[in-house]
Structures are given as structure tokens and as C-alpha cells.
Amino acid sequence: MKVLVIGGGAREHALCRSLSLDPDVTALHCAPGNAGIAEVAELHKVDALDGAAVAALATELGADLVVVGPEAPLVAGVADAVRAAGIPVFGPSKEAAQLEGSKAFAKDVMAAAGVPTARSYVCTTPEEAAAALNAFGAPYVVKDDGLAAGKGVVVTGDLDDAEAHAAACMGTASAPAGRRGSVVVEEYLDGPEVSLFAVTDGETVVPLQPAQDFKRALNGDEGPNTGGMGAYSPLPWADPKLVDDVLHSVLQPTVDEMRRRGTPFSGLLYAGLAITGRGIRVIEFNARFGDPETQVVLARLRTPLAGVLMAAATGTLAHLEPLRWSDDAAVTVVVASHNYPGTPRTGDPITGLDEVAALDAPHAYVLHAGTRRDGDTVVSAGGRVLSVTATGADLTEARDRAYTAVARIGLDGSQHRTDIAAKAAAGA
Ligand code: AMP
Ligand code: GLY
């Protein structure tokens, strides 16, 4: 099978790594990729948001399957263009990707499907936002309706900050046409968060193993929201029935509702959940693999990946053998640039990559996010630079291996959290 992966972050490196280990994959291509992906796939320069260009590349390569990693190309309709060229694609249509592209749309689908989520108001004026904030009280939750790379959400106890974020979102153009400038104000959900991914062909839903992400920039869940600073799987503290419960109360009803609307969702449905005292609530849906959760989930998947993605792309998931999982634990620590999640500094050389590769493979390895090759050196090229990933018999061993590897990496001004999976490893 010839596979083309679209994207260039650590999630795509994780996808490419798993695909490169799959004996059914005879050729692996990635566009645009990064310096790490270049070691397992052939890179191509193409604008990932240009559906016609991606479809042309897939046709030229004779790709049997295209896997679209990030949300932006999905929301831009890249999967539709590839499908129209007659090539199976893992990733939802532009219309179905609105589950992630518009928080207001996702709320509407959840209401119709009876999926439990935070109560919310969609507001289009500062006055409406102020009334909604007042109705729910503190802590306040204000979300940009459109895509914002995980940074459009403000959770704060300060009413002025909440109102200021609402006003700022109303002035931006990131929301989709027709909903431009709207914000979602919702009730605060208390409790641990879980990311649960499911592969679906629009009808059959196959959940993966749950993971937990660390969204805040600093230790102890302090500081601003980021794209994600680390992750681990499995979740020793979670109810063993969690996956089944979410399948029946969230994932299957959502997929059924999307099909009923005539916009079936195929690809990866990501449920961001809060486990509250009153039960499971959906915080958000995403229409693609999560980053950095994918790094730990795929580290534990034993079933070869290409066949799973192909079954979703071709509507044959009902015939797929049950997925096989390793009993190992996995931990990912994100190494980010100076000043992330603000405007990150880039162009800094990264050292120690060869040392990590020699140190503890295959238990610890570095997945690249924002990197590029500059002559003989690899330099930073984005906010999140590396996802250092390790497996072990339990979370303590996986953590130790991940942090031992992180200590070998040199990147001037870089930052990482030192508490990824610490509580879970300690049994708290
Ligand atoms: P989202 O982009 O919707 O995933 O939100 C980013 C992060 O903001 C989530 O992972 C949560 O940590 C936090 N968040 C979002 N909505 C809520 C809510 N209703 N209550 C508490 N925290 C929330
Ligand atoms: N880790 C959060 C996300 O991928 O949206």
C-alpha cells in the first residue's frame, strides 16, 4: 500500500512512524513533513490547504490512501478533493469537519444526538456575552467559535478577562462565514479530562485507548492554554467501563446524527471529555487525531495502522478484527520553543537527537514537530518543537525514560513541563 500523509507536526511523525513499521506499507510519502519525518518518508512540497494540489500529488504518486493529519486542511475541504480524484482518504469532508471547525455547530449536533455536554449560549454581541457570563457565573468559559489551534478558549475567574476575550473573538475573522465573530459561552466543567479517539467510516465506530493531555503551558496546570504540552496512556485512574460508556453515549450517537443529516463523518472523531461528578460531558470534538495524544496512543497500538485507516476510508470497518493493544504505558513530553504559546523563537539548533536514538531505542524516541534541516543541523521551526515519547512497563518507567531522553536534548531557551503523568504514575 502506498500512503501519503498530509501535515508536518509530531502527530504526523507518529502516524508516519507507525505506518513505516506496517509491513503492508510499501511506500510512504508526506507533505510537507519535517526533519524527523524525512527519516521515514519521502517529503513533498505542497500547500497542505490546497485540495487540488494535494489530489494531484496523490494521483502522481499513485497513492492508495491519503491520511490528512491537521484540522485546517480538513476544514478547507482537502479530503473532498482527494476523494473526488477517486483515492481513498482518511479524514472527514469539509462539511463533516465542522464538528471541529465550529463549536456552535458541534453544540447543535450534540443537542440533536442527546450527547451530554456543557450548557452553552452562542453569542454575537458583547451584550449577549455579558448576559451569558452572568447567567453561568464564575469560573467563566469563553470560546472562539472558529478554529484557533487550541488557543481560542479562555477559562478564568475574572469577569473582565472573560469579556475582553469575547470582544477580541468577535473582532476576528477566524470563525466560518455566517458565524463570523460569534463566541460560545458555557458552564464550567469540573473534573479530570480525557481524550478518547475513535476511528469511523461514518457508520461503524472503533474506539482507541484513552489518553490524557496537558493543555496548560506550566507545571501544575498553570499558565496559558497551549496545543498540548504532554500526554500519557493508559489512564490507571479511569473507570474500566469508560470507553464503552463514551462509545454508547457520545461517539456512536454523534456519528449516527451526522449520517442522518446527510453529512456522514468518516476519519478520526476525537472526543475531549470532562469526567464530572454528574457524569461524562463533552468539552469539544475534533475531526482529527489529537496532538500530542496520538504519540502515546499509537505507541501502544499493536494492530498495523494502515489497514485500520484504509478500512475507515473505504467503509469496511465492520469487518475489521478487534484492535490489539500493548499492556505498556506511554508518556510524551513536549519540548517547546522560547516564548511558546506566544510568538515562538525559531531557528535555534537542536542537539542530542542522535544520542537519544542511541540511548534507549525502541523504548524512547523523539518525534519531531516544528523542525527543519539546515545543512547538517536540525533547527527549531515552530512553537512545539519535539515530542519526546517513551514506553515502559508502567507510567513510572515510561516517565523516567521520557525525561532521561529530554535531558539529552539541547535547545536554547526551550521549555517543557516536568510533571507530565506524574500524578497518574503516583496513583493519584
Ligand atoms: P477546547 O478547545 O474546547 O478543548 O478547550 C481547551 C481547554 O479549555 C480544554 O481542554 C479545557 O481544559 C478547557 N475548557 C474548555 N471548556 C471548558 C469548560 N466548559 N469547563 C472547564 N474547562 C473547559
Ligand atoms: N491535544 C489537543 C488537540 O489535539 O486538540
Coordinates of C-alpha atoms and ligand atoms in Angstrom, one line a residue:
M1 CA 0.0 0.0 0.0
K2 CA 1.3 3.5 -0.9
V3 CA 0.4 6.0 1.6
L4 CA 0.6 9.9 1.5
V5 CA 0.3 11.7 4.9
I6 CA -0.6 15.4 4.9
G7 CA 0.8 17.6 7.7
G8 CA 4.1 18.2 9.4
G9 CA 3.8 18.0 13.2
A10 CA 4.7 15.4 15.8
R11 CA 1.2 13.8 15.3
E12 CA 2.2 13.2 11.6
H13 CA 5.6 11.9 12.7
A14 CA 3.8 9.5 15.0
L15 CA 1.5 8.4 12.2
C16 CA 4.4 8.1 9.7
R17 CA 6.4 6.1 12.3
S18 CA 3.6 3.6 12.8
L19 CA 2.9 3.4 9.0
S20 CA 6.6 2.8 8.3
L21 CA 6.5 -0.1 10.7
D22 CA 3.5 -1.6 9.0
P23 CA 4.6 -4.4 6.6
D24 CA 1.7 -3.7 4.3
V25 CA 3.1 -0.2 3.6
T26 CA 5.3 -0.3 0.5
A27 CA 5.9 3.4 0.1
L28 CA 5.4 6.3 2.5
H29 CA 5.2 9.9 1.5
C30 CA 4.5 13.1 3.5
A31 CA 3.7 16.7 2.6
P32 CA 5.1 18.9 3.8
G33 CA 6.6 16.8 6.7
N34 CA 9.5 17.9 8.9
A35 CA 13.2 16.9 9.6
G36 CA 12.2 13.9 11.6
I37 CA 9.5 12.6 9.2
A38 CA 12.1 12.8 6.4
E39 CA 13.9 9.8 8.0
V40 CA 10.8 7.5 7.4
A41 CA 9.0 9.1 4.5
E42 CA 9.7 10.9 1.2
L43 CA 8.8 14.5 1.6
H44 CA 7.0 16.6 -0.9
K45 CA 6.5 20.4 -1.0
V46 CA 2.8 21.1 -1.4
D47 CA 0.4 23.6 0.1
A48 CA -1.5 21.3 2.5
L49 CA -4.5 23.6 2.3
D50 CA -4.8 23.3 -1.5
G51 CA -7.1 20.4 -2.2
A52 CA -6.3 20.4 -5.9
A53 CA -2.6 20.3 -5.3
V54 CA -2.9 17.5 -2.7
A55 CA -5.1 15.5 -5.0
A56 CA -2.7 16.0 -7.9
L57 CA 0.3 14.9 -5.8
A58 CA -1.6 11.8 -4.6
T59 CA -2.5 10.9 -8.2
E60 CA 1.1 11.4 -9.4
L61 CA 2.4 9.2 -6.6
G62 CA -0.2 6.5 -7.3
A63 CA -1.2 6.7 -3.6
D64 CA -3.6 4.0 -2.4
L65 CA -4.5 6.0 0.7
V66 CA -4.2 9.7 1.8
V67 CA -4.2 10.4 5.5
V68 CA -5.0 14.1 6.4
G69 CA -3.5 14.9 9.8
P70 CA -4.3 18.5 10.8
E71 CA -7.7 20.2 11.1
A72 CA -7.0 23.2 8.8
P73 CA -6.8 21.1 5.5
L74 CA -9.9 19.1 6.6
V75 CA -11.9 22.3 7.2
A76 CA -10.6 23.6 3.9
G77 CA -12.0 20.6 2.0
V78 CA -8.8 18.8 1.2
A79 CA -10.3 15.3 1.9
D80 CA -13.2 16.1 -0.5
A81 CA -10.7 17.0 -3.3
V82 CA -8.8 13.7 -2.8
R83 CA -12.0 11.6 -2.7
A84 CA -13.2 13.3 -5.9
A85 CA -10.0 12.2 -7.6
G86 CA -11.0 8.6 -6.7
I87 CA -8.4 8.0 -4.0
P88 CA -9.4 6.7 -0.6
V89 CA -8.8 9.3 2.1
F90 CA -8.7 9.1 5.9
G91 CA -10.4 12.3 7.1
P92 CA -13.8 13.8 7.0
S93 CA -15.4 16.0 4.4
K94 CA -15.4 19.8 4.7
E95 CA -19.0 19.7 5.9
A96 CA -18.4 17.0 8.5
A97 CA -15.2 18.7 9.7
Q98 CA -17.5 21.5 11.0
L99 CA -17.8 19.3 14.1
E100 CA -14.4 20.8 14.9
G101 CA -14.5 23.9 12.7
S102 CA -17.4 25.4 14.5
K103 CA -18.1 25.0 18.2
A104 CA -21.7 26.2 17.7
F105 CA -22.3 23.5 15.0
A106 CA -20.9 20.9 17.4
K107 CA -23.2 22.0 20.1
D108 CA -26.2 21.8 17.7
V109 CA -25.2 18.2 16.7
M110 CA -24.8 17.2 20.4
A111 CA -28.2 18.6 21.3
A112 CA -29.8 16.7 18.4
A113 CA -28.0 13.5 19.3
G114 CA -28.6 13.7 23.0
V115 CA -24.9 13.8 23.8
P116 CA -24.0 15.2 27.3
T117 CA -22.1 18.5 27.1
A118 CA -21.8 21.8 29.0
R119 CA -24.9 24.1 28.7
S120 CA -24.0 27.0 26.5
Y121 CA -25.1 30.1 24.6
V122 CA -23.8 31.2 21.2
C123 CA -23.3 35.0 21.4
T124 CA -22.8 37.5 18.7
T125 CA -22.7 40.8 20.6
P126 CA -20.8 41.9 23.8
E127 CA -24.2 42.4 25.5
E128 CA -25.3 38.8 24.8
A129 CA -21.9 37.6 26.0
A130 CA -22.1 39.6 29.2
A131 CA -25.6 38.2 29.9
A132 CA -24.4 34.6 29.3
L133 CA -21.4 35.1 31.6
N134 CA -23.6 36.5 34.3
A135 CA -26.1 33.5 33.9
F136 CA -23.4 30.9 34.4
G137 CA -21.2 32.8 36.9
A138 CA -17.5 32.1 37.6
P139 CA -15.3 30.3 36.6
Y140 CA -16.1 31.7 33.1
V141 CA -15.6 29.8 29.9
V142 CA -15.5 31.7 26.6
K143 CA -14.7 30.0 23.3
D144 CA -13.9 31.5 19.9
D145 CA -16.5 29.8 17.6
G146 CA -13.9 29.1 14.9
L147 CA -10.5 27.2 14.7
A148 CA -7.9 28.7 16.9
A149 CA -5.2 26.0 17.3
G150 CA -6.3 25.2 20.8
K151 CA -5.8 28.8 21.9
G152 CA -9.3 30.2 21.4
V153 CA -10.6 29.2 24.8
V154 CA -10.3 31.3 27.9
V155 CA -11.2 29.8 31.3
T156 CA -10.9 32.5 34.0
G157 CA -12.3 33.6 37.3
D158 CA -12.0 37.2 36.2
L159 CA -15.1 38.7 34.5
D160 CA -13.2 41.5 32.8
D161 CA -10.8 39.0 31.2
A162 CA -13.8 36.8 30.1
E163 CA -15.5 39.9 28.5
A164 CA -12.3 41.0 26.9
H165 CA -11.7 37.6 25.3
A166 CA -15.3 37.6 24.0
A167 CA -14.8 41.0 22.5
A168 CA -11.5 40.0 20.9
C169 CA -13.0 36.9 19.3
M170 CA -16.0 38.9 17.9
G171 CA -13.5 41.1 16.2
T172 CA -11.5 38.3 14.5
A173 CA -12.1 36.6 11.2
S174 CA -11.3 33.0 12.3
A175 CA -14.9 31.9 12.6
P176 CA -16.5 30.4 9.5
A177 CA -18.6 32.6 7.2
G178 CA -22.0 33.2 8.5
R179 CA -20.8 32.7 12.1
R180 CA -18.0 35.2 12.0
G181 CA -17.5 36.9 15.2
S182 CA -19.6 34.6 17.4
V183 CA -18.4 33.1 20.7
V184 CA -19.7 30.2 22.8
V185 CA -20.1 31.0 26.5
E186 CA -20.6 27.9 28.5
E187 CA -20.9 26.5 32.0
Y188 CA -17.6 25.4 33.7
L189 CA -17.0 21.7 33.8
D190 CA -15.1 20.4 36.8
G191 CA -13.2 17.1 36.8
P192 CA -10.3 15.3 35.0
E193 CA -10.1 15.5 31.3
V194 CA -9.8 12.5 28.9
S195 CA -9.1 12.4 25.2
L196 CA -10.8 9.5 23.5
F197 CA -10.3 8.9 19.8
A198 CA -12.4 6.7 17.6
V199 CA -11.9 5.6 14.0
T200 CA -15.1 5.6 12.0
D201 CA -16.3 5.1 8.4
G202 CA -19.5 7.0 9.0
E203 CA -21.3 4.0 10.4
T204 CA -19.1 1.7 12.4
V205 CA -17.2 3.3 15.3
V206 CA -14.0 1.7 16.7
P207 CA -12.7 3.5 19.8
L208 CA -9.0 3.6 20.5
Q209 CA -7.4 3.7 24.0
P210 CA -8.0 6.8 26.1
A211 CA -5.2 9.3 26.9
Q212 CA -4.8 12.5 28.9
D213 CA -3.3 15.7 27.6
F214 CA -1.7 18.6 29.5
K215 CA -3.1 21.8 27.9
R216 CA -1.6 24.4 30.1
A217 CA 1.9 25.7 29.5
L218 CA 3.3 25.4 33.0
N219 CA 3.6 22.7 35.8
G220 CA 0.6 22.2 38.0
D221 CA -1.8 23.2 35.1
E222 CA -0.8 26.9 35.4
G223 CA -0.2 29.4 32.6
P224 CA -1.9 29.9 29.3
N225 CA -3.6 27.2 27.2
T226 CA -1.4 25.6 24.5
G227 CA -1.8 23.0 21.8
G228 CA -0.8 20.4 24.4
M229 CA 2.5 20.0 26.4
G230 CA 2.4 16.3 27.0
A231 CA 0.3 13.2 27.3
Y232 CA 0.1 9.7 28.7
S233 CA -1.9 6.4 28.2
P234 CA -3.4 4.3 29.7
L235 CA -5.3 6.1 32.4
P236 CA -4.9 3.9 35.5
W237 CA -7.4 6.0 37.5
A238 CA -10.2 5.8 34.9
D239 CA -13.3 3.6 35.2
P240 CA -12.7 0.4 33.1
K241 CA -16.1 1.0 31.5
L242 CA -15.2 4.5 30.3
V243 CA -14.5 3.6 26.7
D244 CA -17.7 1.6 26.4
D245 CA -19.7 4.3 28.1
V246 CA -18.3 7.0 25.8
L247 CA -18.9 4.8 22.7
H248 CA -22.6 4.4 23.6
S249 CA -23.4 7.9 25.0
V250 CA -21.2 10.1 22.8
L251 CA -19.3 8.6 19.8
Q252 CA -22.0 6.4 18.2
P253 CA -24.9 8.9 18.6
T254 CA -22.7 11.6 17.1
V255 CA -21.7 9.5 14.1
D256 CA -25.4 8.5 13.7
E257 CA -26.6 12.1 13.8
M258 CA -24.0 13.2 11.2
R259 CA -25.2 10.4 8.9
R260 CA -28.8 11.4 9.5
R261 CA -28.0 14.9 8.4
G262 CA -26.6 13.7 5.1
T263 CA -23.0 14.7 6.1
P264 CA -21.5 11.4 7.3
F265 CA -18.4 11.7 9.4
S266 CA -15.5 9.4 8.5
G267 CA -12.0 9.5 9.8
L268 CA -11.0 10.2 13.3
L269 CA -13.5 11.5 15.8
Y270 CA -11.8 12.9 18.9
A271 CA -13.9 13.5 22.0
G272 CA -12.4 15.8 24.6
L273 CA -14.3 14.8 27.7
A274 CA -14.6 16.0 31.3
I275 CA -15.4 13.4 33.9
T276 CA -17.5 15.4 36.2
G277 CA -19.3 14.5 39.4
R278 CA -22.5 14.4 37.4
G279 CA -21.1 12.1 34.7
I280 CA -19.2 12.4 31.4
R281 CA -19.5 15.7 29.5
V282 CA -18.1 16.5 26.0
I283 CA -15.8 19.6 26.2
E284 CA -15.2 19.6 22.4
F285 CA -15.0 17.4 19.3
N286 CA -12.1 17.4 17.0
A287 CA -12.1 16.0 13.5
R288 CA -8.6 14.5 13.5
F289 CA -6.0 12.8 15.7
G290 CA -5.0 14.8 18.8
D291 CA -1.6 16.2 19.2
P292 CA 0.2 15.0 21.5
E293 CA -2.2 12.2 22.5
T294 CA -1.6 10.4 19.2
Q295 CA 2.0 10.0 20.1
V296 CA 1.1 7.9 23.2
V297 CA -2.0 6.1 21.7
L298 CA -0.1 4.9 18.6
A299 CA 2.9 3.9 20.8
R300 CA 0.6 1.3 22.3
L301 CA -1.3 0.1 19.2
R302 CA -0.2 -3.3 18.1
T303 CA -2.6 -3.7 15.1
P304 CA -0.8 -2.5 12.0
L305 CA -2.1 1.1 11.3
A306 CA -2.6 1.2 7.6
G307 CA -5.3 -1.4 7.4
V308 CA -7.3 0.4 10.1
L309 CA -7.1 3.7 8.4
M310 CA -7.9 2.1 5.0
A311 CA -11.0 0.3 6.5
A312 CA -12.3 3.7 7.7
A313 CA -11.6 5.3 4.3
T314 CA -13.4 2.6 2.4
G315 CA -16.3 1.9 4.6
T316 CA -15.3 -1.6 5.7
L317 CA -14.6 -1.1 9.5
A318 CA -17.4 -3.5 10.4
H319 CA -15.1 -6.3 9.1
L320 CA -12.0 -5.2 11.0
E321 CA -10.6 -7.6 13.6
P322 CA -10.7 -6.1 17.1
L323 CA -7.7 -3.8 17.7
R324 CA -4.8 -5.2 19.7
W325 CA -3.1 -3.1 22.3
S326 CA 0.2 -3.4 24.2
D327 CA 0.0 -3.5 28.0
D328 CA 2.8 -1.0 28.2
A329 CA 2.3 2.6 29.3
A330 CA 3.4 5.5 27.1
V331 CA 4.4 9.1 28.0
T332 CA 5.1 12.0 25.7
V333 CA 6.8 15.2 26.9
V334 CA 6.6 18.2 24.5
V335 CA 9.7 20.4 24.2
A336 CA 8.6 23.9 23.1
S337 CA 10.4 27.0 21.8
H338 CA 11.2 30.0 23.8
N339 CA 8.1 32.1 24.2
Y340 CA 5.6 29.5 23.2
P341 CA 2.5 29.8 23.1
G342 CA 3.2 33.4 22.3
T343 CA 5.2 34.1 19.1
P344 CA 7.8 31.4 19.4
R345 CA 11.5 32.0 18.6
T346 CA 12.7 29.7 15.8
G347 CA 15.9 28.8 14.0
D348 CA 17.7 27.5 17.2
P349 CA 19.9 24.4 16.7
I350 CA 18.7 21.2 18.4
T351 CA 21.3 18.9 19.8
G352 CA 21.2 15.4 21.3
L353 CA 18.9 13.8 18.8
D354 CA 21.4 11.1 17.8
E355 CA 22.2 10.5 21.5
V356 CA 18.6 9.8 22.3
A357 CA 18.3 7.5 19.3
A358 CA 21.3 5.5 20.5
L359 CA 20.2 5.7 24.2
D360 CA 17.1 3.6 24.6
A361 CA 15.5 2.7 21.3
P362 CA 12.9 1.4 20.9
H363 CA 11.6 2.4 24.3
A364 CA 12.4 6.1 23.9
Y365 CA 12.3 8.1 20.7
V366 CA 11.9 11.7 19.5
L367 CA 9.1 12.7 17.3
H368 CA 9.6 16.0 15.5
A369 CA 7.0 18.8 15.4
G370 CA 8.4 22.2 14.4
T371 CA 11.8 21.3 13.0
R372 CA 13.7 21.7 9.7
R373 CA 17.1 20.7 8.5
D374 CA 19.6 23.5 8.0
G375 CA 22.7 21.8 6.4
D376 CA 23.9 19.3 8.9
T377 CA 21.9 20.6 11.8
V378 CA 18.2 20.3 12.8
V379 CA 16.8 23.6 13.9
S380 CA 13.5 24.7 15.6
A381 CA 10.8 25.9 13.2
G382 CA 7.7 26.2 15.3
G383 CA 6.2 26.5 18.8
R384 CA 6.1 22.9 19.7
V385 CA 9.4 21.5 18.5
L386 CA 9.7 17.9 19.7
S387 CA 7.5 15.2 21.3
V388 CA 9.8 13.0 23.3
T389 CA 8.0 9.7 23.7
A390 CA 8.8 6.6 25.7
T391 CA 7.1 3.4 26.7
G392 CA 7.6 1.2 29.8
A393 CA 6.0 -1.5 31.9
D394 CA 4.1 1.2 33.8
L395 CA 3.8 5.0 33.8
T396 CA 6.7 5.4 36.2
E397 CA 9.1 3.6 33.9
A398 CA 7.8 5.4 30.8
R399 CA 8.1 8.8 32.5
D400 CA 11.7 8.0 33.6
R401 CA 12.7 7.0 30.1
A402 CA 11.0 10.1 28.6
Y403 CA 12.6 12.6 30.9
T404 CA 16.0 10.9 30.6
A405 CA 15.7 11.4 26.9
V406 CA 14.5 15.0 27.3
A407 CA 17.6 15.7 29.4
R408 CA 19.8 14.8 26.4
I409 CA 18.2 17.3 24.2
G410 CA 19.7 20.8 23.8
L411 CA 17.6 23.7 22.5
D412 CA 18.4 27.2 23.6
G413 CA 15.6 28.8 25.5
S414 CA 13.3 25.7 25.3
Q415 CA 10.7 24.8 27.8
H416 CA 8.9 21.7 28.9
R417 CA 6.7 20.6 31.8
T418 CA 8.3 18.3 34.4
D419 CA 5.0 16.9 35.7
I420 CA 3.6 15.0 32.7
A421 CA 1.9 11.9 34.0
A422 CA 3.4 12.5 37.5
K423 CA 0.1 12.3 39.4
A424 CA -1.2 9.3 37.5
A425 CA 2.2 7.4 38.0
A426 CA 1.9 8.1 41.7
G427 CA -1.6 6.6 41.8
A428 CA -3.3 9.9 42.5
Ligands
AMP1 P1 -11.3 23.3 23.8 O1 -10.5 24.0 22.8 O2 -12.8 23.4 23.8 O3 -10.8 21.9 24.0 O4 -10.8 23.9 25.2 C1 -9.5 23.9 25.6 C2 -9.4 23.6 27.1 O5 -10.1 24.6 27.8 C3 -10.0 22.3 27.5 O6 -9.1 21.2 27.3 C4 -10.3 22.5 28.9 O7 -9.1 22.4 29.7 C5 -10.7 24.0 29.0 N1 -12.2 24.0 28.9 C6 -12.9 24.1 27.7 N2 -14.2 24.2 28.0 C7 -14.3 24.0 29.3 C8 -15.4 24.0 30.3 N3 -16.7 24.1 29.9 N4 -15.2 23.9 31.6 C9 -13.9 23.8 32.0 N5 -12.8 23.8 31.2 C10 -13.0 24.0 29.9
GLY2 N1 -4.1 17.9 22.3 C1 -5.3 18.7 21.9 C2 -5.6 18.7 20.5 O1 -5.0 18.0 19.7 O2 -6.5 19.4 20.1

